[in-house]
C-alpha positions as a LaTeX table, in Angstrom:
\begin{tabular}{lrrr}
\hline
Residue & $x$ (\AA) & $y$ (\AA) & $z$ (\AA) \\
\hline
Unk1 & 0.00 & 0.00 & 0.00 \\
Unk2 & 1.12 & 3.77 & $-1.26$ \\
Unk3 & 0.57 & 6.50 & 1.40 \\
Unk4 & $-1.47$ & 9.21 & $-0.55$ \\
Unk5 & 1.19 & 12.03 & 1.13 \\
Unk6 & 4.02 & 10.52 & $-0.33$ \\
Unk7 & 2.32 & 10.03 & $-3.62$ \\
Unk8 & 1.67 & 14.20 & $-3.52$ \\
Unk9 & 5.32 & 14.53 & $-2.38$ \\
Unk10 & 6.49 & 12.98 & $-5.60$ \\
Unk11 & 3.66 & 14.86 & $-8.05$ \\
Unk12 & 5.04 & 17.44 & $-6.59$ \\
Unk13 & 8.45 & 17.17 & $-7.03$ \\
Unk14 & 7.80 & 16.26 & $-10.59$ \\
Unk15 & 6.48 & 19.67 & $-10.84$ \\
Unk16 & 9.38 & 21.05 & $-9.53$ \\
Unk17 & 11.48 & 19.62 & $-12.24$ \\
Unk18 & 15.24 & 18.55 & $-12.26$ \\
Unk19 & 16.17 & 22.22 & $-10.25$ \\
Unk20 & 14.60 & 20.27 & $-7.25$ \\
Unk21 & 16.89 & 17.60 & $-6.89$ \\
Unk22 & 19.56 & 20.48 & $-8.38$ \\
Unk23 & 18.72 & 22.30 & $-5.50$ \\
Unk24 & 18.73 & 19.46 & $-2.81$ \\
Unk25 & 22.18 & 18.56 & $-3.64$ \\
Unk26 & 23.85 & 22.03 & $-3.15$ \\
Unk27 & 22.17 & 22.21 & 0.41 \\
Unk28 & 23.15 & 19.09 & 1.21 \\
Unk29 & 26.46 & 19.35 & 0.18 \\
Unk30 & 26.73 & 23.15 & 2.23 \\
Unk31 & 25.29 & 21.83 & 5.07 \\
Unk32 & 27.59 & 18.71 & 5.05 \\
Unk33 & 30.63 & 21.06 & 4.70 \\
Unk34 & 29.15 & 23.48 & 7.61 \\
Unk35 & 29.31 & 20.50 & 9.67 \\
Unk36 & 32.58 & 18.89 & 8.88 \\
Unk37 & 34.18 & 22.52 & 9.41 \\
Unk38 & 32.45 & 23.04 & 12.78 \\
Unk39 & 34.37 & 20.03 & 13.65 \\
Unk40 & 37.52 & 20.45 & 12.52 \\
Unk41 & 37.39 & 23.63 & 14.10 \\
Unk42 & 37.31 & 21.73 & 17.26 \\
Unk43 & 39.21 & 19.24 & 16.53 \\
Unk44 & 36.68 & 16.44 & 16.45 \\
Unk45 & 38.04 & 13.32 & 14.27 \\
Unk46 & 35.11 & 12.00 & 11.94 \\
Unk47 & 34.78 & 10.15 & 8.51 \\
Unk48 & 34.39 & 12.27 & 5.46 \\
Unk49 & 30.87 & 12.11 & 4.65 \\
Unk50 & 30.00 & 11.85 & 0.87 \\
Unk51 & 26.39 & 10.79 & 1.83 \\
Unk52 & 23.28 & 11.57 & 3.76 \\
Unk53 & 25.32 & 10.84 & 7.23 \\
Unk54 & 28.54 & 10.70 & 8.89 \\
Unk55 & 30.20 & 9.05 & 11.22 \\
Unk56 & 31.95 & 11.12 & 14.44 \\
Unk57 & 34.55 & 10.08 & 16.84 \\
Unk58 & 33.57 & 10.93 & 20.33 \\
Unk59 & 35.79 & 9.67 & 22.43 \\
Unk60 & 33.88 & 7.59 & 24.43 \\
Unk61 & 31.84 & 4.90 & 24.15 \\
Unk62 & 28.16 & 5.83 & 21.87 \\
Unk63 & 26.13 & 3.77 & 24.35 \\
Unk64 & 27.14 & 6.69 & 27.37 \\
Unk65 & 26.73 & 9.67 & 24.80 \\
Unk66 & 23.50 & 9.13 & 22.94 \\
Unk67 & 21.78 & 9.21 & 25.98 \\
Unk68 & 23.20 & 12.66 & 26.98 \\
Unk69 & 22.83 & 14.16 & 23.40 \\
Unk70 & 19.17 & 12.36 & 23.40 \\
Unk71 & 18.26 & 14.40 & 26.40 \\
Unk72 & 18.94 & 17.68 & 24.78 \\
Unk73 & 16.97 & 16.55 & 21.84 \\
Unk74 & 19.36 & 14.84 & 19.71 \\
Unk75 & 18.97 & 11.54 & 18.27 \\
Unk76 & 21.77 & 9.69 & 17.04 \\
Unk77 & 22.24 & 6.42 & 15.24 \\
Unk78 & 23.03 & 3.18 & 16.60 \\
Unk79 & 26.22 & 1.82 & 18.12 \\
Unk80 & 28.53 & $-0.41$ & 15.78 \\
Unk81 & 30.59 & $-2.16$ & 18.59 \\
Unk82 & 33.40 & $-2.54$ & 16.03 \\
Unk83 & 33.57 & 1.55 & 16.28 \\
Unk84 & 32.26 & 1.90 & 19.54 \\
Unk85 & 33.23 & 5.39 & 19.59 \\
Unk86 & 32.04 & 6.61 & 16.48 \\
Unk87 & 28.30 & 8.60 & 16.53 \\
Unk88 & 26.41 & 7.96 & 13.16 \\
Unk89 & 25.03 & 11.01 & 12.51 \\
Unk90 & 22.29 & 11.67 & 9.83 \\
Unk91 & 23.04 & 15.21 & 7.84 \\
Unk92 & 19.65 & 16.81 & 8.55 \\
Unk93 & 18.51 & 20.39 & 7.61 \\
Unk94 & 20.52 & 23.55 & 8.87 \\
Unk95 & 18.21 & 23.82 & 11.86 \\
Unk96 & 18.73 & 20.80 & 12.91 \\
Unk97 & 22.68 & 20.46 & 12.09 \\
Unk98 & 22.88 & 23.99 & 14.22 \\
Unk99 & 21.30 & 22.02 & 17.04 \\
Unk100 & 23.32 & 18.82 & 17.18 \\
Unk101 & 26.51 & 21.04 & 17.22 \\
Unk102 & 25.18 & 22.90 & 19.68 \\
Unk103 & 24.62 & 19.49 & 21.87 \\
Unk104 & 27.30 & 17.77 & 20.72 \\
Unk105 & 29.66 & 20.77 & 22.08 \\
Unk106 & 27.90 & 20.46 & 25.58 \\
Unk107 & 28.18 & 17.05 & 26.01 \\
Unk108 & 31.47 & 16.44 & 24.92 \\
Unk109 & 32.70 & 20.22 & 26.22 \\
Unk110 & 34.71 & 20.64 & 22.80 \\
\hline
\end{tabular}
């Protein structure tokens, strides 16, 4: 079964034409670069991200940050006990990037 919003979403962004997706990439892309030099600026190790997500070193295990970070309104991805320390974090819209750095700066005090 089709939901009938996400059959509108796509009529709709037929009738946006190829600028839509145009347009998605270059925010994507500037919001994904706002990010990554947020963190270098504080010296946070993470993996290049050349998708929708990333994945951030925070020092400590994932299972004792998400929790914090959760809290203050942040959900993160899962753990991956092979990288225990690295945060999956989806790229998400300016708003909500703004936030997570925000969090991620209290809870880890970078």
């Amino acid at each position: 079964m089709i939901s009938i919003i996400a059959v509108r979403a796509v009529l709709a962004a037929f009738d946006l034409g190829p600028k839509f997706i145009d347009e998605r990439r270059e925010r994507n892309a500037r919001t994904r670069s706002e990010t990554t030099a947020w963190l270098k600026s504080k010296n946070v190790k993470f993996i290049e991200p050349h998708a929708n997500f990333m994945m951030v070193d925070v020092r400590r295990s994932v299972k004792d940050v998400a929790p914090l970070m959760l809290a203050k309104g942040v959900a993160v991805g899962r753990l991956f006990p092979a990288v225990d320390t690295m945060m999956r974090v989806t790229i998400g819209s300016d708003a909500e990037m703004a936030k997570f750095r925000n969090v991620l700066a209290e809870v880890m005090a970078v």
